[in-house]
XYZ file of C-alpha atoms in Angstrom:
724
model
C -44.233 12.735 39.077
C -44.731 15.520 36.947
C -43.779 15.880 33.110
C -42.201 18.800 31.110
C -43.553 18.944 27.174
C -41.897 20.975 24.770
C -43.880 21.531 21.804
C -42.305 20.750 18.461
C -41.717 23.836 16.319
C -44.594 23.962 13.542
C -41.868 24.024 10.760
C -40.516 20.919 11.702
C -43.178 18.416 12.845
C -40.672 15.549 12.707
C -38.789 16.716 15.454
C -39.339 15.015 18.596
C -38.638 16.920 21.928
C -37.612 14.674 25.317
C -39.361 14.830 28.349
C -37.629 14.701 31.688
C -38.944 11.998 34.095
C -37.626 9.257 36.554
C -35.549 6.696 34.936
C -36.000 2.996 35.526
C -36.755 -0.201 33.843
C -40.188 1.083 33.170
C -38.387 2.977 30.611
C -38.894 6.581 32.199
C -42.112 6.415 33.204
C -41.852 9.953 33.349
C -43.192 10.629 29.679
C -41.799 11.321 26.468
C -44.108 13.747 24.373
C -44.483 15.688 21.633
C -47.111 17.839 19.794
C -47.295 19.488 16.574
C -48.367 22.892 16.775
C -51.783 23.726 15.236
C -54.493 21.543 14.137
C -54.147 17.845 13.519
C -53.551 16.539 9.803
C -56.491 14.299 9.053
C -55.485 10.337 9.152
C -54.345 8.653 5.889
C -55.005 5.015 5.051
C -51.793 2.895 4.449
C -51.286 2.714 0.639
C -51.231 -0.784 -0.788
C -49.024 -1.672 -3.302
C -50.279 -1.372 -6.865
C -52.155 -3.812 -8.771
C -50.460 -5.987 -11.453
C -51.069 -4.638 -14.838
C -48.668 -6.637 -16.815
C -45.696 -8.896 -16.927
C -43.671 -9.248 -13.582
C -40.608 -6.997 -13.156
C -38.709 -5.701 -10.308
C -39.181 -2.168 -9.193
C -37.131 0.520 -10.738
C -34.148 1.439 -7.338
C -35.751 4.366 -5.174
C -34.691 7.581 -5.581
C -32.153 8.986 -3.232
C -34.006 10.263 -0.259
C -33.076 13.137 2.251
C -29.611 12.480 4.758
C -31.205 10.852 7.593
C -31.432 13.320 10.513
C -29.521 12.950 13.714
C -32.022 11.271 16.170
C -33.528 13.496 18.957
C -34.136 10.351 20.927
C -31.681 8.352 22.496
C -30.841 4.760 21.338
C -29.184 1.799 22.576
C -25.742 2.049 24.188
C -24.346 -0.572 22.170
C -25.693 0.900 18.719
C -23.693 -0.498 16.050
C -22.090 1.594 13.457
C -24.148 1.565 10.252
C -22.936 1.362 6.684
C -21.842 4.819 5.148
C -24.020 3.737 2.010
C -27.183 3.955 4.037
C -27.058 7.690 4.379
C -29.322 7.899 1.616
C -32.443 5.819 0.620
C -30.955 4.515 -2.827
C -27.650 3.523 -1.481
C -29.434 0.959 0.812
C -33.002 -0.246 -0.503
C -31.627 -0.258 -3.892
C -29.172 -3.133 -3.142
C -29.812 -6.239 -5.179
C -30.690 -9.479 -3.335
C -27.538 -11.042 -4.554
C -25.587 -8.183 -3.167
C -26.851 -8.451 0.474
C -26.595 -12.132 0.278
C -22.908 -11.674 -1.041
C -21.628 -12.366 2.390
C -23.800 -14.765 3.679
C -22.440 -18.195 3.772
C -23.847 -20.875 1.244
C -25.414 -18.294 -1.138
C -24.287 -17.672 -4.378
C -24.172 -14.505 -6.782
C -27.748 -15.117 -7.482
C -29.342 -15.556 -4.394
C -29.822 -19.179 -4.656
C -28.132 -22.056 -2.166
C -24.862 -22.902 -3.208
C -24.440 -26.065 -4.652
C -28.041 -27.063 -4.455
C -28.455 -29.470 -7.189
C -30.604 -29.588 -9.895
C -32.215 -25.985 -8.643
C -32.205 -24.544 -11.962
C -30.286 -22.317 -13.926
C -26.696 -21.936 -13.312
C -25.288 -19.005 -10.661
C -26.063 -15.790 -12.682
C -28.667 -17.296 -15.082
C -32.034 -15.633 -14.676
C -31.995 -14.157 -11.230
C -31.561 -10.753 -12.663
C -31.485 -7.485 -10.648
C -33.717 -7.253 -7.511
C -34.234 -4.183 -6.327
C -35.149 -3.323 -2.630
C -39.004 -2.717 -1.724
C -41.676 -1.920 -4.119
C -41.151 -4.475 -6.784
C -44.113 -5.108 -8.581
C -45.147 -5.852 -12.050
C -44.289 -4.008 -14.954
C -45.746 -2.060 -17.484
C -44.229 -3.767 -21.128
C -43.847 -7.123 -22.231
C -40.328 -8.651 -23.306
C -38.315 -5.983 -21.175
C -36.272 -8.406 -18.966
C -33.089 -8.855 -19.949
C -31.015 -12.480 -19.264
C -30.445 -15.704 -20.744
C -32.221 -16.942 -23.493
C -34.981 -19.382 -23.162
C -32.549 -22.177 -24.410
C -29.913 -21.565 -21.617
C -32.581 -21.326 -19.076
C -33.747 -25.129 -20.184
C -29.949 -26.495 -20.200
C -29.886 -25.253 -16.673
C -32.756 -27.175 -15.650
C -31.844 -29.939 -17.997
C -28.156 -30.410 -16.460
C -28.720 -32.246 -13.355
C -30.454 -35.255 -15.630
C -27.881 -35.049 -18.669
C -26.923 -38.651 -18.142
C -30.481 -39.881 -18.667
C -31.232 -37.211 -21.400
C -28.054 -38.404 -23.235
C -29.169 -42.167 -23.117
C -32.647 -41.541 -24.170
C -31.300 -39.552 -27.038
C -28.917 -42.397 -28.200
C -31.457 -44.986 -28.052
C -33.866 -42.565 -30.156
C -30.563 -42.258 -32.621
C -30.319 -46.080 -32.723
C -34.057 -46.322 -33.370
C -33.731 -44.049 -36.225
C -30.433 -46.011 -37.487
C -32.803 -49.295 -37.678
C -35.489 -47.459 -39.525
C -32.652 -45.997 -42.273
C -31.484 -49.866 -43.279
C -35.664 -51.114 -43.965
C -35.311 -49.433 -47.139
C -32.257 -50.995 -48.275
C -33.577 -54.412 -47.249
C -36.395 -53.789 -48.962
C -34.669 -53.094 -52.342
C -32.879 -56.047 -51.874
C -35.629 -57.952 -51.256
C -37.478 -56.410 -54.386
C -34.341 -57.187 -56.719
C -34.222 -60.706 -55.379
C -37.929 -61.269 -56.281
C -36.934 -59.769 -59.909
C -34.037 -61.948 -60.276
C -35.842 -65.000 -58.883
C -33.350 -65.293 -55.917
C -34.222 -66.556 -52.372
C -35.873 -63.525 -50.060
C -35.738 -65.781 -46.805
C -32.589 -63.827 -45.578
C -33.903 -60.299 -46.349
C -37.262 -61.125 -44.793
C -36.032 -62.380 -41.509
C -33.858 -59.115 -41.338
C -36.626 -56.824 -42.472
C -38.382 -58.503 -39.321
C -35.973 -58.242 -37.055
C -35.368 -54.465 -37.742
C -39.208 -53.609 -37.570
C -39.038 -55.601 -34.095
C -36.046 -53.971 -32.994
C -37.045 -50.853 -33.541
C -40.134 -50.984 -32.215
C -38.569 -52.012 -28.687
C -36.066 -49.377 -28.993
C -38.358 -46.546 -29.975
C -40.673 -47.783 -26.784
C -37.694 -47.707 -24.554
C -36.200 -44.539 -25.679
C -39.412 -42.740 -25.468
C -39.850 -43.887 -21.849
C -36.550 -42.618 -20.961
C -37.108 -39.312 -22.234
C -40.579 -38.756 -21.009
C -39.315 -39.889 -17.605
C -36.395 -37.375 -17.900
C -38.573 -34.719 -19.022
C -40.982 -35.186 -16.035
C -37.726 -34.878 -13.743
C -36.979 -31.316 -15.601
C -40.564 -30.227 -14.607
C -39.639 -31.419 -11.286
C -36.848 -29.434 -11.009
C -37.985 -26.357 -12.537
C -40.903 -26.530 -9.832
C -38.489 -26.857 -7.241
C -36.371 -24.113 -8.059
C -39.492 -22.004 -8.679
C -41.025 -22.710 -5.415
C -37.955 -22.379 -3.125
C -37.681 -18.563 -5.122
C -41.133 -17.741 -4.352
C -40.645 -18.315 -0.775
C -37.355 -16.318 -0.973
C -39.634 -13.409 -2.224
C -39.728 -10.117 -0.395
C -43.207 -9.256 1.097
C -43.119 -6.290 -1.407
C -43.067 -8.592 -4.227
C -45.588 -10.790 -3.341
C -47.658 -8.080 -2.370
C -47.331 -6.379 -6.142
C -48.254 -9.394 -7.492
C -51.975 -11.856 -7.879
C -51.345 -15.290 -6.082
C -53.511 -16.810 -8.830
C -50.804 -15.878 -11.665
C -47.839 -17.051 -9.395
C -49.511 -20.492 -8.905
C -50.323 -20.334 -12.840
C -46.441 -19.865 -13.300
C -45.344 -22.548 -10.822
C -47.923 -25.351 -12.357
C -49.079 -24.321 -15.935
C -46.039 -22.884 -17.316
C -43.553 -25.542 -15.691
C -45.412 -28.245 -17.371
C -44.841 -26.761 -20.980
C -41.293 -27.602 -20.114
C -41.683 -31.287 -20.392
C -42.301 -31.135 -24.015
C -39.864 -28.377 -24.608
C -37.200 -30.750 -23.400
C -38.424 -33.845 -25.501
C -39.727 -32.145 -28.453
C -37.011 -29.254 -28.624
C -33.561 -30.545 -27.253
C -34.266 -34.355 -28.175
C -36.608 -33.813 -30.947
C -34.463 -31.050 -32.778
C -31.123 -32.986 -32.365
C -32.098 -36.438 -33.242
C -34.735 -35.315 -35.751
C -32.030 -33.101 -37.300
C -29.446 -35.765 -37.306
C -31.894 -38.438 -38.855
C -32.815 -36.150 -41.552
C -29.442 -35.684 -42.373
C -28.773 -39.045 -42.401
C -31.787 -39.765 -44.559
C -30.769 -37.135 -46.883
C -27.490 -38.633 -47.349
C -29.202 -42.051 -48.293
C -31.302 -40.626 -50.805
C -28.480 -38.949 -52.465
C -26.580 -42.564 -52.144
C -30.002 -44.031 -54.025
C -30.377 -41.494 -56.851
C -28.983 -37.634 -56.786
C -31.944 -36.258 -59.059
C -34.459 -37.156 -56.986
C -32.768 -35.998 -54.278
C -32.725 -32.691 -55.625
C -36.312 -32.319 -56.340
C -37.015 -33.512 -52.693
C -34.656 -30.702 -51.484
C -36.590 -28.231 -53.822
C -39.985 -29.045 -52.240
C -38.695 -29.041 -48.702
C -37.147 -25.692 -49.066
C -40.380 -24.154 -50.043
C -41.746 -25.590 -46.748
C -39.057 -24.488 -44.772
C -39.762 -21.029 -46.066
C -43.684 -21.055 -45.033
C -42.830 -22.351 -42.039
C -40.218 -19.697 -40.962
C -42.829 -16.990 -41.723
C -45.220 -18.450 -39.313
C -42.915 -19.352 -36.499
C -42.720 -15.734 -35.260
C -46.586 -15.687 -34.817
C -46.523 -18.778 -32.758
C -44.321 -17.134 -30.299
C -46.653 -14.111 -29.856
C -49.450 -16.012 -29.552
C -47.914 -18.804 -27.134
C -46.660 -15.707 -24.852
C -50.376 -13.976 -25.166
C -51.892 -17.746 -24.335
C -49.970 -18.279 -21.101
C -50.487 -14.780 -19.834
C -54.159 -15.129 -20.159
C -53.987 -18.659 -18.443
C -52.222 -16.420 -15.772
C -54.958 -13.945 -15.465
C -57.909 -16.688 -15.260
C -56.066 -18.405 -12.314
C -55.646 -14.541 -10.808
C -59.396 -14.086 -11.405
C -60.295 -17.185 -9.752
C -58.075 -16.920 -6.955
C -59.791 -13.491 -6.212
C -63.284 -15.196 -6.217
C -62.514 -18.316 -4.166
C -60.412 -16.112 -1.683
C -63.514 -14.374 -0.822
C -66.127 -16.682 -1.382
C -68.193 -15.893 1.784
C -68.325 -12.334 0.631
C -69.106 -12.865 -2.874
C -71.983 -15.012 -1.643
C -73.175 -12.620 1.341
C -73.239 -9.787 -1.488
C -75.511 -11.637 -3.787
C -72.600 -11.162 -6.735
C -72.096 -15.013 -7.577
C -73.584 -13.953 -11.281
C -71.356 -10.830 -11.680
C -68.451 -13.037 -10.717
C -69.076 -16.004 -12.821
C -69.138 -13.827 -15.635
C -65.915 -12.187 -14.707
C -64.477 -15.726 -14.596
C -66.100 -16.877 -17.280
C -64.732 -13.870 -19.308
C -61.240 -14.876 -18.288
C -61.767 -18.497 -19.354
C -62.655 -17.265 -22.962
C -60.042 -15.065 -23.314
C -57.687 -18.102 -21.977
C -59.497 -20.072 -24.821
C -59.451 -17.413 -27.805
C -55.500 -16.909 -27.288
C -54.815 -20.817 -26.979
C -56.857 -21.424 -30.111
C -55.131 -18.634 -31.879
C -51.509 -20.399 -30.502
C -52.991 -23.560 -31.858
C -53.847 -22.423 -35.346
C -50.351 -21.090 -35.952
C -48.877 -24.377 -34.449
C -51.420 -26.571 -36.787
C -50.640 -24.430 -39.770
C -46.731 -25.158 -39.579
C -47.232 -28.904 -38.849
C -49.825 -29.454 -42.088
C -47.273 -27.604 -44.167
C -44.686 -29.651 -43.240
C -47.203 -32.702 -44.099
C -48.195 -31.027 -47.338
C -44.488 -30.625 -48.432
C -43.878 -34.516 -47.594
C -47.215 -35.180 -49.911
C -46.018 -33.026 -52.493
C -42.422 -34.472 -52.396
C -43.873 -37.819 -52.942
C -46.013 -36.928 -56.149
C -43.411 -35.152 -57.316
C -40.735 -38.031 -56.804
C -43.156 -40.740 -58.152
C -43.220 -38.610 -61.493
C -39.904 -37.729 -61.932
C -38.970 -41.200 -60.594
C -41.499 -42.924 -62.747
C -39.923 -41.069 -66.182
C -36.344 -42.112 -65.022
C -37.135 -45.732 -64.681
C -39.016 -45.761 -68.016
C -35.418 -44.461 -69.459
C -33.617 -46.985 -67.566
C -31.966 -44.473 -65.483
C -32.556 -46.368 -62.457
C -33.888 -49.518 -61.123
C -37.272 -50.167 -60.051
C -35.976 -51.353 -56.685
C -34.196 -48.189 -56.391
C -37.615 -45.944 -57.170
C -39.233 -48.023 -54.227
C -36.109 -47.561 -51.857
C -36.556 -43.700 -52.300
C -39.822 -43.629 -52.128
C -39.563 -45.476 -48.666
C -37.081 -42.550 -47.744
C -39.560 -40.037 -48.823
C -42.352 -41.636 -46.412
C -39.247 -42.249 -43.725
C -38.409 -38.324 -44.085
C -42.020 -37.398 -42.847
C -41.113 -38.421 -39.429
C -37.755 -36.418 -38.503
C -39.486 -33.251 -40.608
C -42.215 -33.255 -38.416
C -39.759 -34.128 -35.455
C -37.885 -30.497 -36.511
C -40.786 -28.643 -37.221
C -42.722 -29.646 -34.006
C -39.343 -28.943 -31.912
C -39.398 -25.123 -33.228
C -43.154 -24.720 -32.695
C -42.579 -26.419 -28.992
C -39.585 -24.186 -28.569
C -41.950 -20.992 -29.105
C -44.112 -21.959 -26.513
C -41.343 -23.036 -24.003
C -39.782 -19.937 -24.483
C -42.989 -18.112 -23.630
C -43.161 -20.343 -20.851
C -39.785 -19.728 -19.706
C -40.216 -16.141 -20.135
C -42.880 -16.066 -17.561
C -40.842 -17.980 -15.330
C -37.626 -15.912 -15.685
C -40.247 -13.049 -14.579
C -40.481 -14.572 -11.026
C -37.064 -15.225 -11.069
C -36.013 -11.546 -11.666
C -38.162 -10.542 -8.567
C -36.375 -9.226 -5.592
C -35.644 -12.168 -3.178
C -34.449 -11.722 0.871
C -31.036 -12.339 1.236
C -29.727 -15.527 2.973
C -30.780 -19.278 2.749
C -34.096 -20.496 3.506
C -33.057 -22.403 6.711
C -34.409 -21.038 9.932
C -32.188 -19.781 12.610
C -32.068 -21.825 16.110
C -34.565 -20.348 18.296
C -33.687 -18.450 21.616
C -33.108 -20.597 24.659
C -35.181 -20.155 27.403
C -34.446 -17.023 29.526
C -32.626 -15.447 26.606
C -32.210 -11.297 27.272
C -34.883 -9.616 26.072
C -34.427 -7.412 22.838
C -34.126 -3.809 22.487
C -35.896 -1.797 19.897
C -35.028 1.749 18.366
C -36.589 3.739 15.237
C -34.092 6.908 14.374
C -35.797 9.020 11.973
C -37.162 6.521 9.716
C -39.001 7.466 6.716
C -40.312 4.780 4.433
C -42.819 4.079 1.506
C -43.937 1.033 -0.205
C -42.685 2.461 -4.062
C -41.032 5.525 -5.360
C -44.540 6.174 -6.779
C -46.349 6.005 -3.264
C -46.431 8.426 -0.867
C -44.556 8.172 2.521
C -45.946 6.046 5.294
C -43.653 7.374 7.836
C -41.835 10.909 8.403
C -39.226 10.648 10.451
C -40.496 8.009 12.854
C -38.198 8.051 15.919
C -38.593 6.220 19.605
C -36.695 3.883 21.786
C -38.128 0.442 23.473
C -35.648 -0.768 26.008
C -35.560 -4.611 27.139
C -38.888 -6.154 28.904
C -42.083 -4.369 29.494
C -44.987 -3.841 27.335
C -44.931 -0.780 24.711
C -48.319 0.167 22.995
C -48.752 1.806 19.763
C -52.054 3.906 19.316
C -53.375 6.037 16.657
C -55.947 6.583 13.883
C -56.198 4.022 11.304
C -53.578 4.150 8.733
C -51.197 6.057 10.789
C -48.642 3.438 10.280
C -48.587 1.350 13.372
C -48.615 -2.218 11.432
C -45.677 -0.396 9.394
C -43.622 -0.413 12.353
C -43.803 -4.296 13.061
C -43.126 -4.855 9.208
C -40.010 -2.797 9.769
C -38.754 -4.646 12.677
C -39.457 -8.166 10.922
C -37.796 -6.704 7.815
C -40.577 -7.592 5.798
C -39.802 -4.258 4.175
C -36.719 -1.839 4.436
C -36.962 1.537 5.864
C -36.222 4.203 2.726
C -34.085 6.211 5.130
C -33.322 6.210 8.681
C -32.505 3.223 10.900
C -34.377 0.338 12.778
C -32.427 -1.177 15.607
C -32.838 -4.135 17.423
C -30.265 -4.614 20.252
C -28.479 -1.412 18.979
C -27.750 -3.186 15.538
C -29.047 -2.211 12.251
C -31.794 -4.909 11.059
C -30.049 -4.624 7.572
C -26.861 -6.046 9.751
C -28.808 -8.836 11.068
C -28.568 -12.093 9.435
C -32.319 -12.129 8.382
C -32.974 -15.983 9.713
C -31.745 -15.052 13.023
C -33.332 -11.462 13.037
C -36.442 -13.407 12.935
C -35.744 -16.231 14.991
C -35.988 -13.793 17.699
C -38.878 -12.538 16.958
C -42.813 -13.689 17.737
C -45.268 -12.138 15.467
C -49.079 -12.490 15.444
C -50.568 -10.912 12.511
C -53.893 -8.704 12.375
C -55.595 -11.468 10.638
C -54.002 -14.216 12.727
C -53.901 -16.431 9.600
C -54.167 -20.569 10.272
C -52.928 -22.823 7.669
C -54.667 -26.022 6.206
C -53.460 -28.727 8.628
C -54.067 -30.050 11.747
C -54.079 -27.950 14.649
C -51.135 -29.409 16.168
C -49.324 -28.537 13.068
C -50.415 -24.985 13.265
C -49.230 -25.026 17.010
C -45.772 -25.752 16.229
C -45.253 -24.438 13.165
C -42.697 -22.000 14.395
C -41.333 -24.175 16.526
C -41.223 -28.041 15.322
C -39.245 -29.193 18.261
C -41.391 -28.370 20.842
C -42.403 -30.884 23.236
C -45.665 -31.967 24.594
C -45.024 -30.222 28.129
C -44.346 -27.152 26.376
C -47.240 -27.600 24.083
C -49.568 -28.470 27.181
C -48.651 -25.261 28.791
C -49.277 -23.093 25.895
C -52.573 -24.447 25.498
C -53.128 -23.775 28.963
C -52.062 -20.331 28.836
C -54.030 -19.174 25.687
C -57.046 -21.213 27.089
C -57.103 -23.492 24.232
C -57.203 -26.777 26.456
C -60.835 -26.500 26.611
C -61.143 -26.566 22.895
C -58.545 -29.341 22.420
C -60.951 -31.447 24.842
C -64.052 -30.863 22.575
C -62.128 -31.534 19.323
C -63.211 -35.230 18.298
C -59.190 -35.981 17.342
C -57.858 -33.544 19.807
C -54.414 -31.969 18.222
C -54.559 -33.925 15.572
C -58.108 -32.408 14.058
C -58.063 -30.547 10.988
C -58.669 -27.090 10.866
C -59.588 -26.859 7.131
C -58.406 -24.252 4.633
C -57.487 -21.003 6.442
C -58.689 -22.429 9.941
C -62.276 -21.913 8.608
C -63.284 -24.823 11.414
C -62.174 -22.409 13.987
C -63.681 -19.249 15.112
C -62.073 -15.666 14.832
C -61.100 -15.647 18.481
C -59.860 -19.349 18.084
C -57.474 -18.335 15.795
C -56.292 -15.809 17.093
C -55.459 -17.707 20.007
C -53.577 -20.380 18.080
C -51.834 -17.545 16.538
C -50.762 -16.407 20.060
C -49.591 -19.717 21.228
C -47.577 -20.503 18.052
C -45.968 -17.458 18.919
C -45.445 -18.310 22.539
C -43.829 -21.372 21.640
C -40.987 -19.825 19.921
C -39.783 -18.173 23.289
C -39.376 -14.864 21.469
C -37.114 -12.150 22.805
C -39.309 -9.863 21.101
C -43.267 -10.374 20.902
C -45.330 -8.620 18.393
C -48.844 -8.246 18.558
C -50.913 -6.499 16.105
C -54.724 -6.430 17.335
C -54.033 -9.719 18.875
C -57.220 -9.792 21.088
C -59.330 -8.007 18.788
C -61.809 -11.051 18.149
C -61.804 -12.485 21.653
C -64.987 -12.291 24.296
C -64.092 -10.696 27.370
C -63.041 -13.408 29.712
C -60.643 -15.044 27.339
C -59.097 -11.219 26.593
C -58.477 -10.719 29.993
C -56.985 -14.042 30.521
C -54.591 -13.791 27.647
C -54.057 -10.019 28.744
C -52.866 -11.686 32.083
C -50.558 -13.764 30.090
C -49.168 -11.050 27.828
C -48.397 -9.184 30.855
C -46.161 -12.093 32.305
C -44.462 -12.385 28.993
C -43.804 -8.935 29.270
C -41.537 -9.238 32.641
C -39.306 -11.698 30.857
C -39.348 -10.587 27.074
C -40.277 -7.412 25.175
C -43.644 -6.720 23.735
C -45.028 -4.476 20.952
C -48.679 -4.333 20.901
C -50.625 -2.554 18.571
C -53.921 -2.091 20.227
C -57.093 -0.017 20.542
C -58.652 -1.841 23.414
C -58.381 0.290 26.860
C -56.996 -2.673 28.824
C -54.217 -3.627 26.781
C -53.373 0.195 26.696
C -53.652 1.225 30.313
C -51.392 -1.803 31.200
C -48.302 -1.002 28.990
C -45.656 0.312 30.072
C -45.239 2.966 27.819
C -47.523 3.984 24.721
C -46.443 5.638 21.529
C -49.118 7.803 19.661
C -48.804 7.805 16.179
C -50.579 9.690 13.474
C -50.046 10.095 9.576
C -46.762 8.228 9.963
C -45.355 10.732 12.549
C -44.769 10.006 16.269
C -46.712 12.721 18.193
C -46.123 11.594 21.504
C -44.479 8.890 23.995
C -45.641 8.296 27.474
C -47.907 6.273 29.884
C -51.780 6.401 29.725
C -51.882 9.155 32.604
C -49.283 11.209 31.063
C -50.948 11.490 27.692
C -54.367 12.223 28.661
C -52.675 15.460 29.752
C -50.306 16.212 27.691
C -51.659 14.656 24.090
C -54.982 16.302 22.814
C -54.830 13.306 20.248
C -54.223 10.645 22.658
C -56.981 12.321 24.998
C -59.395 11.989 21.607
C -58.525 8.680 21.112
C -59.430 7.548 24.632
C -62.767 9.229 24.820
C -63.994 7.962 21.314
C -62.121 4.655 21.153
C -61.324 3.164 24.971
C -63.171 4.946 27.182
C -66.781 6.125 28.099
C -66.705 10.025 28.961
C -67.509 8.931 32.386
C -64.675 6.936 32.975
C -62.126 9.959 32.232
C -63.890 12.038 35.078
């Protein structure tokens, strides 16, 4: 069968000419091929998202891109009409996560499941805009708009308001019993001075002391339990959001820093709940009640006390802003330390093999010391505020003692009244400390909430976390088409795809080949909708992937990544990870198909053997076979294999190649490969370079029609003698 290849014009290297050939289920074995006139541009590597340099912030919306040109390759006949807004890149990828999910059932305007009890702030609180791709860290602090930290905290507290109210009520009753003690003490002293019985006063004082202790302990337990529940709510809400994040947002951040926000920052909400919400409320009310009782005893001494308290409040007011800044820096330094440590532990083998332990130790220690310095600075200002409050009470006591003694000497007040007032001064110390602690802890908690909200402002995927049902056995295979797709990872990044167009009909195997950085893996990322195309359209079954419910789209796809990740847990848990309802018969068949049955027989606990963190107890080839078996158990309509057999020996690779060929008879298989055996058995081959499709055809056709493919075949696939 002959091929007629038309060269693409040099002034339009994106144009893809069609090559006439026979039709049929093998997707026109007659090739499609395009070549650019002139020398080939050297390959470029795929750009990666920028490293984080500051607080997390969503990316700026993409600028408008060129209108998508008419595709030069025919798409599937069942093509769905795309929304008009997709004519520009900004009109599509700049959508917010909330807008994307507005039509999805069970999703509120902030991108969270509607009606999720205790999920955190109410809809609209803290979700913020969630732009398209390329989200990553911002450059400035404090740029995030949104609800105040107190409003966010109230959102987390809302599901536990009954328990919180009970604890607050117990605290108020405890304070009330304490307020009665000085009055009983005054009565006891007056009775002593007048030789009256004191038994009743002693019994009453004993009951008040005992009741105060019991109620205080009970109230403290209820409040601490409620605070732990608030932390749990915040952690569940934040981790749910983390699982919804777009891949672009995760790629632009440090995992260690995200972990710090979900663990360390949320822990600070515990003290914020008790000391800020309850401490300020009960402490403030107790303070007012105490001042009223002090005024009831003597107004002159009350005026003296208020003068001292006012002076202390002025000093504390100057300290509070410094606490806020220091607390924010301290939490950021903890996140940086977590990121550095995660970086080292994630590549510990490389660190040891490179003899870099001492250098990395210095880096981790430097991060720890930075965290220490910032935390000490925060503690310094907090301690200064607390000591200022304590000092004011001591000054107030001395002043009241002097002025009160003079008033007793002039018979202006009784000795019992002075003793009662001094007891109130002592009692005043606790609510003042509560209020000061509430103010300082609010600054610490506000810094933590600010970091939590930075994560909540990162772009999230539309739809709920629930997975869609997997395809039934024998479900129709999927068709895939790229229509003039342009893509880049961010507004400042170079384009990875430059008008990529190709079609893949249902069934059969399509291989993607090309130099490193050609954009092959990016094809899979766009099909899975880990990223959205900047312009152009990606179709599955003739329907733009952005029109698919995300869970339904991914349920139809089986994906084996380049590094074939294996999760911590047992071998069984990893195999059924994508299909939890898999039966024993299907599992046994997958083990035989991927030649894992021998491995299972050798393992001490069979399928229930723990494979270690990231599958460290398995070899690279075994991890790849586990990943392939995991994908096959999903009964995918579309199977994506990204260098899925690169670490297999020849025997296992040959067996799995036969398995994939058999699967390709019933489903659609897309493969990124460099091995000749995989490429030559493909029904069609897509040759890519620097983000462009240069040629499409079979192995034999491309050897004759594509100089790049012939070069790849010579250097990567075949010995020179094999080409003769």
